[in-house]
mmCIF file with all atom_site columns, C-alpha atoms in Angstrom:
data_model
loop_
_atom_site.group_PDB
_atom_site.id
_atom_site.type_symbol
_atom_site.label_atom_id
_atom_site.label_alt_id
_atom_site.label_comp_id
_atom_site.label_asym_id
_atom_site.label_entity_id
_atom_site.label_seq_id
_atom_site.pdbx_PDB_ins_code
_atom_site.Cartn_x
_atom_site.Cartn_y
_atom_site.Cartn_z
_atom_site.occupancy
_atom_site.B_iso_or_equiv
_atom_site.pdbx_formal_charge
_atom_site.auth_seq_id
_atom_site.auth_comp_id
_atom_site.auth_asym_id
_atom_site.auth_atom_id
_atom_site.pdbx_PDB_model_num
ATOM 1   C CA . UNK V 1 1   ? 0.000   0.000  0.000  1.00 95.00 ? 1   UNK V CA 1
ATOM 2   C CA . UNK V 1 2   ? 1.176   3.571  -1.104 1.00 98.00 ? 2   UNK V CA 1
ATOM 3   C CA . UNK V 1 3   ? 0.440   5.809  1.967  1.00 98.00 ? 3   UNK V CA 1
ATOM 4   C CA . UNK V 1 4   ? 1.130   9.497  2.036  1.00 98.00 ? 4   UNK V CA 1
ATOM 5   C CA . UNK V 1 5   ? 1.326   10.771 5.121  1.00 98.00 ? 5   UNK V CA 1
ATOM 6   C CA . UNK V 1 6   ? 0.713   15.011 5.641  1.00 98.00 ? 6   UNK V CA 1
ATOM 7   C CA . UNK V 1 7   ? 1.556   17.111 8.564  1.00 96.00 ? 7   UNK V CA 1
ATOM 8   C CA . UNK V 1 8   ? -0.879  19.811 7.951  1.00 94.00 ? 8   UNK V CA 1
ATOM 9   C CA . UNK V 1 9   ? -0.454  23.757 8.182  1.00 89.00 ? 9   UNK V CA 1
ATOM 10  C CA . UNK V 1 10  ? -0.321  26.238 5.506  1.00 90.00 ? 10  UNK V CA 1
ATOM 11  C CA . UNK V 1 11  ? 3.225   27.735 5.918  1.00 93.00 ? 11  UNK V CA 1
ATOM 12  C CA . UNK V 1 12  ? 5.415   24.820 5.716  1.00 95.00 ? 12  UNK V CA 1
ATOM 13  C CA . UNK V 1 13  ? 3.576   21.211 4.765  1.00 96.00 ? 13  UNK V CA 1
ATOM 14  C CA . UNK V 1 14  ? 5.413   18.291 5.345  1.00 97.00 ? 14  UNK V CA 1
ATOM 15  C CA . UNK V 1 15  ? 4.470   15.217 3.722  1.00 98.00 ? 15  UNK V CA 1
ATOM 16  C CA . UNK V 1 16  ? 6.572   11.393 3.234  1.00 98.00 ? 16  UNK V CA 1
ATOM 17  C CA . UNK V 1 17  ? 5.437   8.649  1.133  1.00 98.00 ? 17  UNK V CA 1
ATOM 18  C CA . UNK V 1 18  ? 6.140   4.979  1.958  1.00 97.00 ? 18  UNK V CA 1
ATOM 19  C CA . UNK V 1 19  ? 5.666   1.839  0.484  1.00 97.00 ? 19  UNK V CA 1
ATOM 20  C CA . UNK V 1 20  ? 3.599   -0.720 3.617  1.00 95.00 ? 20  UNK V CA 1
ATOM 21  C CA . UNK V 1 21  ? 3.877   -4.387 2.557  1.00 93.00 ? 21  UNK V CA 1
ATOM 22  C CA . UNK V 1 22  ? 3.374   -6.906 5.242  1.00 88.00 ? 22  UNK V CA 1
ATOM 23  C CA . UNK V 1 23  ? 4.899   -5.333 7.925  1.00 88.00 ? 23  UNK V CA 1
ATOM 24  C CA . UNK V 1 24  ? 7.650   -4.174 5.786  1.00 93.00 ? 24  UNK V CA 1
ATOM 25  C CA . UNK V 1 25  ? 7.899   -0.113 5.040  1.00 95.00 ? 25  UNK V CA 1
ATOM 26  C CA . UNK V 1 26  ? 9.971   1.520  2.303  1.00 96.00 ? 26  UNK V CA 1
ATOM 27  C CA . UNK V 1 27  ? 10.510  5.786  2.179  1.00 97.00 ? 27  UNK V CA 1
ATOM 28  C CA . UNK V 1 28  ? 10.367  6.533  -0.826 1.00 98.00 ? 28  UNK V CA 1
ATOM 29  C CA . UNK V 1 29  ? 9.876   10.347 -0.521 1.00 97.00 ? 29  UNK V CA 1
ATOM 30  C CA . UNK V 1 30  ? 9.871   13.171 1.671  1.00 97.00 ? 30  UNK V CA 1
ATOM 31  C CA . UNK V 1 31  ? 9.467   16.465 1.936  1.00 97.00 ? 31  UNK V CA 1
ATOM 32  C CA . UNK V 1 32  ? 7.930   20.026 2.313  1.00 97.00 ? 32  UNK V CA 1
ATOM 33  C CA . UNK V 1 33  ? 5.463   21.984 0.548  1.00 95.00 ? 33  UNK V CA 1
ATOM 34  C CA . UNK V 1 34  ? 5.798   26.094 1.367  1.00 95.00 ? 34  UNK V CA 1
ATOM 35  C CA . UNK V 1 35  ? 3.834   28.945 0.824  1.00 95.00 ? 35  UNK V CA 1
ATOM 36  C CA . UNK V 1 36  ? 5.696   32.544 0.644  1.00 94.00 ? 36  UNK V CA 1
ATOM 37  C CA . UNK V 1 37  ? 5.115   34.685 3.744  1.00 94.00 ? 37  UNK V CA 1
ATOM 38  C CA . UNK V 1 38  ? 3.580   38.568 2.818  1.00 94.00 ? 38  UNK V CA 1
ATOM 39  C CA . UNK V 1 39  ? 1.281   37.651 0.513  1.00 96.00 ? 39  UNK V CA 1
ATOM 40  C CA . UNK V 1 40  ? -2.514  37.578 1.180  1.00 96.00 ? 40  UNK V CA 1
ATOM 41  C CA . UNK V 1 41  ? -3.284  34.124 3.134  1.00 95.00 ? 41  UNK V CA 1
ATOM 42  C CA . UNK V 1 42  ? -6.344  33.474 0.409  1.00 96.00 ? 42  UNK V CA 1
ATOM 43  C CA . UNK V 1 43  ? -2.952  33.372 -2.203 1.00 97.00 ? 43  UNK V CA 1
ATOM 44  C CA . UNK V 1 44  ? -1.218  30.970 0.137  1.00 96.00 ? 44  UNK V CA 1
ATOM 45  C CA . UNK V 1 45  ? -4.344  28.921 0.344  1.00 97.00 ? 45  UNK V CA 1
ATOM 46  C CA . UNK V 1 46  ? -4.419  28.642 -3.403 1.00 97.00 ? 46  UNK V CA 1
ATOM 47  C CA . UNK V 1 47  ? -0.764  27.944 -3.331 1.00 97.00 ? 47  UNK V CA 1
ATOM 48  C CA . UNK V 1 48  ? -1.465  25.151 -0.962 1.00 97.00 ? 48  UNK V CA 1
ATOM 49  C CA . UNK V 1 49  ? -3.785  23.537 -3.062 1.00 98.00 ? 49  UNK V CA 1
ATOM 50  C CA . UNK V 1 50  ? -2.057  23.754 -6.468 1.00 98.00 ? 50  UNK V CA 1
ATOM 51  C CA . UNK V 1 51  ? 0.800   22.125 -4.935 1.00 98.00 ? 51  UNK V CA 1
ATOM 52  C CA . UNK V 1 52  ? -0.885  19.357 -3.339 1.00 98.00 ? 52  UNK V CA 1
ATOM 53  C CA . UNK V 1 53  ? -2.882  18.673 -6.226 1.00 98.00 ? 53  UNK V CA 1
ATOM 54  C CA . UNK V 1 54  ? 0.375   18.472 -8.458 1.00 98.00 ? 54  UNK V CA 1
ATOM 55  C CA . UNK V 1 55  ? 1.918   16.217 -5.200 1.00 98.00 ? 55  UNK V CA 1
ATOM 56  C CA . UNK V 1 56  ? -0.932  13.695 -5.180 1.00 98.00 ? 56  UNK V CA 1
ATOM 57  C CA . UNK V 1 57  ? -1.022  13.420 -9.028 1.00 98.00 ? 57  UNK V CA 1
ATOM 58  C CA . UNK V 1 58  ? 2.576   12.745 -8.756 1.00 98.00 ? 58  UNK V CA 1
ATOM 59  C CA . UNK V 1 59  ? 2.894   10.328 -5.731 1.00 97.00 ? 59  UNK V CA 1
ATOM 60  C CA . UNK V 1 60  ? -0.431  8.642  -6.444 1.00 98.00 ? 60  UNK V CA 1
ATOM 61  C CA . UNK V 1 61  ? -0.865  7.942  -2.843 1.00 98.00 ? 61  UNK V CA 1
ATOM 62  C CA . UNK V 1 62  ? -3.594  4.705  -2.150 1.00 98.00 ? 62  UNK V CA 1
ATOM 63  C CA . UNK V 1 63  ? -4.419  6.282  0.808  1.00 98.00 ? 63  UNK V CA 1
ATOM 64  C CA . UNK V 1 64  ? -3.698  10.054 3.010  1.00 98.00 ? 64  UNK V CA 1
ATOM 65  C CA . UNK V 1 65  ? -2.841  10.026 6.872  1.00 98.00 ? 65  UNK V CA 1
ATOM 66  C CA . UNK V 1 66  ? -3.133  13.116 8.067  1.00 97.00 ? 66  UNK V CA 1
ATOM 67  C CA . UNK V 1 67  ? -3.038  14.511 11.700 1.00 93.00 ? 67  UNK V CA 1
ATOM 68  C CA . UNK V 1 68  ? -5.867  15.707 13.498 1.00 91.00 ? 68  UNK V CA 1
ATOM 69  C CA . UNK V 1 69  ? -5.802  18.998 14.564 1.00 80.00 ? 69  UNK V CA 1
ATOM 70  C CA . UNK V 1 70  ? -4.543  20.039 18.625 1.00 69.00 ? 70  UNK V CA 1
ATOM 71  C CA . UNK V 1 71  ? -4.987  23.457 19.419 1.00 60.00 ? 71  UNK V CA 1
ATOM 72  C CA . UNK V 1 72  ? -2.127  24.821 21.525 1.00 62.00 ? 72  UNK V CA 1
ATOM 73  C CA . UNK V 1 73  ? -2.117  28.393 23.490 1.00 65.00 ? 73  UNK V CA 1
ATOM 74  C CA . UNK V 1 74  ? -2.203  30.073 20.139 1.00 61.00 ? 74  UNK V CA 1
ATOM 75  C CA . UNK V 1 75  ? -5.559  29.827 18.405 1.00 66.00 ? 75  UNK V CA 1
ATOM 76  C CA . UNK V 1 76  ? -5.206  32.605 16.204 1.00 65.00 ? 76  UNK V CA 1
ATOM 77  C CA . UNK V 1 77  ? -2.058  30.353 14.157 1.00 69.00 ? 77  UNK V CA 1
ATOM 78  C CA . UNK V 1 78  ? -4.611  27.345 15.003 1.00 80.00 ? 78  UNK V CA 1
ATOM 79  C CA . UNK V 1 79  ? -7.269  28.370 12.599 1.00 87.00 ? 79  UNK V CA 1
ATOM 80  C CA . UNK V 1 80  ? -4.958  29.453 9.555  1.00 89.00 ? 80  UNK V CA 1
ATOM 81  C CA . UNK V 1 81  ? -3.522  25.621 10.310 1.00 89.00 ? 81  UNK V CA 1
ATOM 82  C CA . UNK V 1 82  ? -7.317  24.352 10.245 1.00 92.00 ? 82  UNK V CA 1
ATOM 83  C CA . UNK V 1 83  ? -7.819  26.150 6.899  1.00 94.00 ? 83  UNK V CA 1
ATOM 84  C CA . UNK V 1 84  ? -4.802  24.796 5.590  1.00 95.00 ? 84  UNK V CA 1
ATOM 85  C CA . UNK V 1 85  ? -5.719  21.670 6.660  1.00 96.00 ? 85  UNK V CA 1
ATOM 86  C CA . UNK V 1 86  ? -9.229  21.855 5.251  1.00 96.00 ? 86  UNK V CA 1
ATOM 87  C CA . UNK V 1 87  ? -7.865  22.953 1.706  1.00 97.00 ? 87  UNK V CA 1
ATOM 88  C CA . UNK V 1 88  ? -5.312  19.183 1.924  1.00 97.00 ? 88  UNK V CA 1
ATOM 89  C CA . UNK V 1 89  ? -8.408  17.440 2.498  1.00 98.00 ? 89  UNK V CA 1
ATOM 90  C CA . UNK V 1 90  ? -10.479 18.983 -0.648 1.00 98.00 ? 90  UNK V CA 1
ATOM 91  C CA . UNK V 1 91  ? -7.375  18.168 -2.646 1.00 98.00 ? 91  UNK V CA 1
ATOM 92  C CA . UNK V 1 92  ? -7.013  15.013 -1.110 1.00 98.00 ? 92  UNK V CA 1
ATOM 93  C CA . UNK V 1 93  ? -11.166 14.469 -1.568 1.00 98.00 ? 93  UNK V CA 1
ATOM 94  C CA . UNK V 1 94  ? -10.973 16.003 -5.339 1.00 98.00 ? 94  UNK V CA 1
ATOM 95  C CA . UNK V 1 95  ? -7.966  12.970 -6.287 1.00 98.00 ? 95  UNK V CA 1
ATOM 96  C CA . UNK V 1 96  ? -10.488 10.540 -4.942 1.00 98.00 ? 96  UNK V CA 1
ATOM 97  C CA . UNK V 1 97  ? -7.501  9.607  -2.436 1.00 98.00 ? 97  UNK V CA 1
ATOM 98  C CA . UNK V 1 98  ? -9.270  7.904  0.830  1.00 98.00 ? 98  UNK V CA 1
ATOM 99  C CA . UNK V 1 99  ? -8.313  9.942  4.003  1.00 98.00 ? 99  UNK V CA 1
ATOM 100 C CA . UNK V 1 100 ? -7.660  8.607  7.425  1.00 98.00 ? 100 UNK V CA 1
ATOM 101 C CA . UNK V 1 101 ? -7.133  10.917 10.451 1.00 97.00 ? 101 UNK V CA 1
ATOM 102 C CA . UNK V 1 102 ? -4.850  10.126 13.392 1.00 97.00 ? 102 UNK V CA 1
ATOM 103 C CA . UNK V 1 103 ? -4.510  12.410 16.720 1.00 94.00 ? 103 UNK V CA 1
ATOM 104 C CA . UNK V 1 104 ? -0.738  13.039 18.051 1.00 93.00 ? 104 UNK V CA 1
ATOM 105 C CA . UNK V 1 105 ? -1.266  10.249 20.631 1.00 94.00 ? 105 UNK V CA 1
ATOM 106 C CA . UNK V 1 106 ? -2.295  7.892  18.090 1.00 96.00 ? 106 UNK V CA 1
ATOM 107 C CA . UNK V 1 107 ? 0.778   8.387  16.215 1.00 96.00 ? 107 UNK V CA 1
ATOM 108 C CA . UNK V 1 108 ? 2.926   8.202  18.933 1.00 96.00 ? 108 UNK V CA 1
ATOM 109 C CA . UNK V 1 109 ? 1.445   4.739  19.978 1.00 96.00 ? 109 UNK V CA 1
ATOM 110 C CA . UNK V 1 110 ? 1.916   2.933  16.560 1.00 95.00 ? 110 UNK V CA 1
ATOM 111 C CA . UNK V 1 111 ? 5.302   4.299  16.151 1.00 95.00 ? 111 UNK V CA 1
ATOM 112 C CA . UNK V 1 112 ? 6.729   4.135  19.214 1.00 95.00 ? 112 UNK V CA 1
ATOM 113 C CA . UNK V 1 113 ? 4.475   2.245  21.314 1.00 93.00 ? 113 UNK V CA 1
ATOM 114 C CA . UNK V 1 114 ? 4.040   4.885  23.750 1.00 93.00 ? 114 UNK V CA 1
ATOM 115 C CA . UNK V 1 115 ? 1.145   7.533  23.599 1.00 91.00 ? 115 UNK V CA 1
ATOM 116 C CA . UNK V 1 116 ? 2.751   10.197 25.660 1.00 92.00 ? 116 UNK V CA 1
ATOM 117 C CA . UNK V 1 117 ? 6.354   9.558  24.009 1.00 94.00 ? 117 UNK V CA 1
ATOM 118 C CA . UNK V 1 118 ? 8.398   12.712 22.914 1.00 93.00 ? 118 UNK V CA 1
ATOM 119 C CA . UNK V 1 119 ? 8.978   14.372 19.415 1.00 92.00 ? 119 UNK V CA 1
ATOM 120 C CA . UNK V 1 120 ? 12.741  13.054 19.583 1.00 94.00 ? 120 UNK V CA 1
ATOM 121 C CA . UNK V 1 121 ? 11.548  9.660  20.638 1.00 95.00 ? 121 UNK V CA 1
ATOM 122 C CA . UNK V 1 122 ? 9.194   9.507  17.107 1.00 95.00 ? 122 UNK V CA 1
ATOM 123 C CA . UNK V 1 123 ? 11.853  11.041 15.047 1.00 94.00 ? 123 UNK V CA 1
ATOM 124 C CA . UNK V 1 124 ? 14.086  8.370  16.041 1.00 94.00 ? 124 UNK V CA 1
ATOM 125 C CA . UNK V 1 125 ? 11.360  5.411  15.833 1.00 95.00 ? 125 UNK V CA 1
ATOM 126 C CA . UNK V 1 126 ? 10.390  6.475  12.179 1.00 95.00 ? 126 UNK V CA 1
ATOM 127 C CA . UNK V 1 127 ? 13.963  6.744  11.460 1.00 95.00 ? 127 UNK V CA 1
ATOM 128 C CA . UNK V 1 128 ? 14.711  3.331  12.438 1.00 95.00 ? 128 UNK V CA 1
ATOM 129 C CA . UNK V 1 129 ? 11.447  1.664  11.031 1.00 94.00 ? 129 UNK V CA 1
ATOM 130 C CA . UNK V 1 130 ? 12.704  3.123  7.837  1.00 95.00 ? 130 UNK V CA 1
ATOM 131 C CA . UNK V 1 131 ? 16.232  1.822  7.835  1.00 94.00 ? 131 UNK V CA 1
ATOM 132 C CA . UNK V 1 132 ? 17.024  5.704  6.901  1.00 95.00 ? 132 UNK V CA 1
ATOM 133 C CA . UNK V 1 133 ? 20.691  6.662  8.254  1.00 95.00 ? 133 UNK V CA 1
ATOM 134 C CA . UNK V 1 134 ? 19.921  9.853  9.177  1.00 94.00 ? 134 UNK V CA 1
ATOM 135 C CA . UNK V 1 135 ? 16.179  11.743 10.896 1.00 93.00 ? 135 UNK V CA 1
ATOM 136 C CA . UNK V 1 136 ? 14.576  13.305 7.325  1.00 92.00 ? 136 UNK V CA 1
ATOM 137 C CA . UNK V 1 137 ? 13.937  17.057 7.615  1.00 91.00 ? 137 UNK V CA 1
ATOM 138 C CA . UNK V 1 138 ? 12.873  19.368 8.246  1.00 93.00 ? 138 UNK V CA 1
ATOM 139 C CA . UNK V 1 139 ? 11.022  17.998 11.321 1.00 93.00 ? 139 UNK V CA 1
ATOM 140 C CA . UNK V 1 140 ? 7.578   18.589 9.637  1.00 95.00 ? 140 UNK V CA 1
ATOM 141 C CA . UNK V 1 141 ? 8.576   16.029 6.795  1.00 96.00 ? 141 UNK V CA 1
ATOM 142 C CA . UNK V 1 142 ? 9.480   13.629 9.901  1.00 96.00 ? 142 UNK V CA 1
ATOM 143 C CA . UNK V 1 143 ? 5.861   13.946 11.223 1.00 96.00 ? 143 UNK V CA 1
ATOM 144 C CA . UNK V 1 144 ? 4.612   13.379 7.725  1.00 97.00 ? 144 UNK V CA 1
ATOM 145 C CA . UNK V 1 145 ? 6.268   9.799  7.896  1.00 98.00 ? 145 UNK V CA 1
ATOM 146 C CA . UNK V 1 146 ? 5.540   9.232  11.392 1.00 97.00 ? 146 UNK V CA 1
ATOM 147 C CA . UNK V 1 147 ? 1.781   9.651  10.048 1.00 98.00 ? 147 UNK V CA 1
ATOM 148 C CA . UNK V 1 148 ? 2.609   7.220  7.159  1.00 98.00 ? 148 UNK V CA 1
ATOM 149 C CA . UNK V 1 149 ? 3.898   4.793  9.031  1.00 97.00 ? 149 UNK V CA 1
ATOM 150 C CA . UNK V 1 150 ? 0.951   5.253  11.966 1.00 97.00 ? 150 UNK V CA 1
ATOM 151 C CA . UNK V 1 151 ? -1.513  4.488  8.782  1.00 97.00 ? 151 UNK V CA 1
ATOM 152 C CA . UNK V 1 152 ? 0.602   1.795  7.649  1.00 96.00 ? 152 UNK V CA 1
ATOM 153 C CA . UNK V 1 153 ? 0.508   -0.198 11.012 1.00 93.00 ? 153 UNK V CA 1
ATOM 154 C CA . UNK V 1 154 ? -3.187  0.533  11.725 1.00 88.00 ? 154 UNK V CA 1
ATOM 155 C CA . UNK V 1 155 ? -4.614  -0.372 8.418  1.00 79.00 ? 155 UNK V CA 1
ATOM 156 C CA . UNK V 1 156 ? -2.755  -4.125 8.464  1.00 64.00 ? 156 UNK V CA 1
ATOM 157 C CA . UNK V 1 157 ? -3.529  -4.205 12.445 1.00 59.00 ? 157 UNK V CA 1
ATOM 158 C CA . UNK V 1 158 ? -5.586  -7.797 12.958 1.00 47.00 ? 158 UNK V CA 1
ATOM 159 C CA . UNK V 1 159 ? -9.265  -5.277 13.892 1.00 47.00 ? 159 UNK V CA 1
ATOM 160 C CA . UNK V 1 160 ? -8.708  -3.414 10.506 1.00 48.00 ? 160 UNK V CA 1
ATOM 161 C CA . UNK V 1 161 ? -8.609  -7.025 8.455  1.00 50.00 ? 161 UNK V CA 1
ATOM 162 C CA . UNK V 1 162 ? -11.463 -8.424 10.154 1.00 51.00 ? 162 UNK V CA 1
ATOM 163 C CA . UNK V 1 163 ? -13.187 -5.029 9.771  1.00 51.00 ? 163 UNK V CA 1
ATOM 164 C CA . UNK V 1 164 ? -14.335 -4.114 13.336 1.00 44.00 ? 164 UNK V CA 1
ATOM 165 C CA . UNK V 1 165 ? -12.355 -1.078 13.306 1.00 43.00 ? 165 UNK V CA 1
#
């Protein structure tokens, strides 16, 4: 299975593809997807979909993990995130790609095994699980894969083949 995984914002976008075959994962891209600061945000916006458009065209992703949103101190960045995130997933829905939504704790679980385990500690775990020498960045494009590979073990988990997810 082709998974692309997105960390969603509308700044900098980080996405990583992997290949999921029976417990086995392969990178085989990474990345980040930017929008130029001091324009209008409705520009960005349009930026940001363009670009993913071209990206899932290209990468021809079977499916899209993307991260829920979390809304820290600052809601004000929060909702420019949530309409970033809202313009992936009509780009996403438009490429008749099927999305799948994870929460941070989620992610950390299937990656790490640990719900409450750092941002260093998933770095590292996605960089091992991917047999990659070095942690891919910038750290956005590290989420992205973390996502991927969160997708990749919940969609071959024993509840997802039997359906009862």
């Amino acid at each position: 299975m082709r998974i692309l995984g997105i960390d969603p914002g509308y700044a900098t976008i980080g996405f990583g593809l992997l290949e999921a075959e029976r417990g086995q994962y392969r990178m085989l891209n990474y990345g980040a997807v930017t929008t130029p600061a001091g324009i209008p945000f409705p520009r960005r916006l349009e930026i940001l979909f363009d670009d993913m458009t071209q990206l899932l065209a290209e990468t021809q992703p079977e499916a899209l993990s993307i991260e829920e949103l979390f809304f820290g101190r600052n809601i004000t960045t929060g909702i420019d995130v949530a309409h970033g995130r809202g313009i992936i997933l009509l780009a996403a829905q438009k490429a008749h790609v099927p999305i799948y939504e994870y929460t941070p704790m989620q992610v950390k679980q299937a990656v790490v095994g640990y719900g409450k385990a750092t941002k260093l500690q998933v770095m590292d775990m996605t960089r091992r699980l991917l047999h990659l020498q070095n942690t891919p960045r910038p750290d956005d494009a590290a989420d992205a894969l973390a996502l991927a590979l969160c997708h990749a073990r919940s969609a071959t988990s024993m509840l997802s083949r039997l359906g009862k997810n």
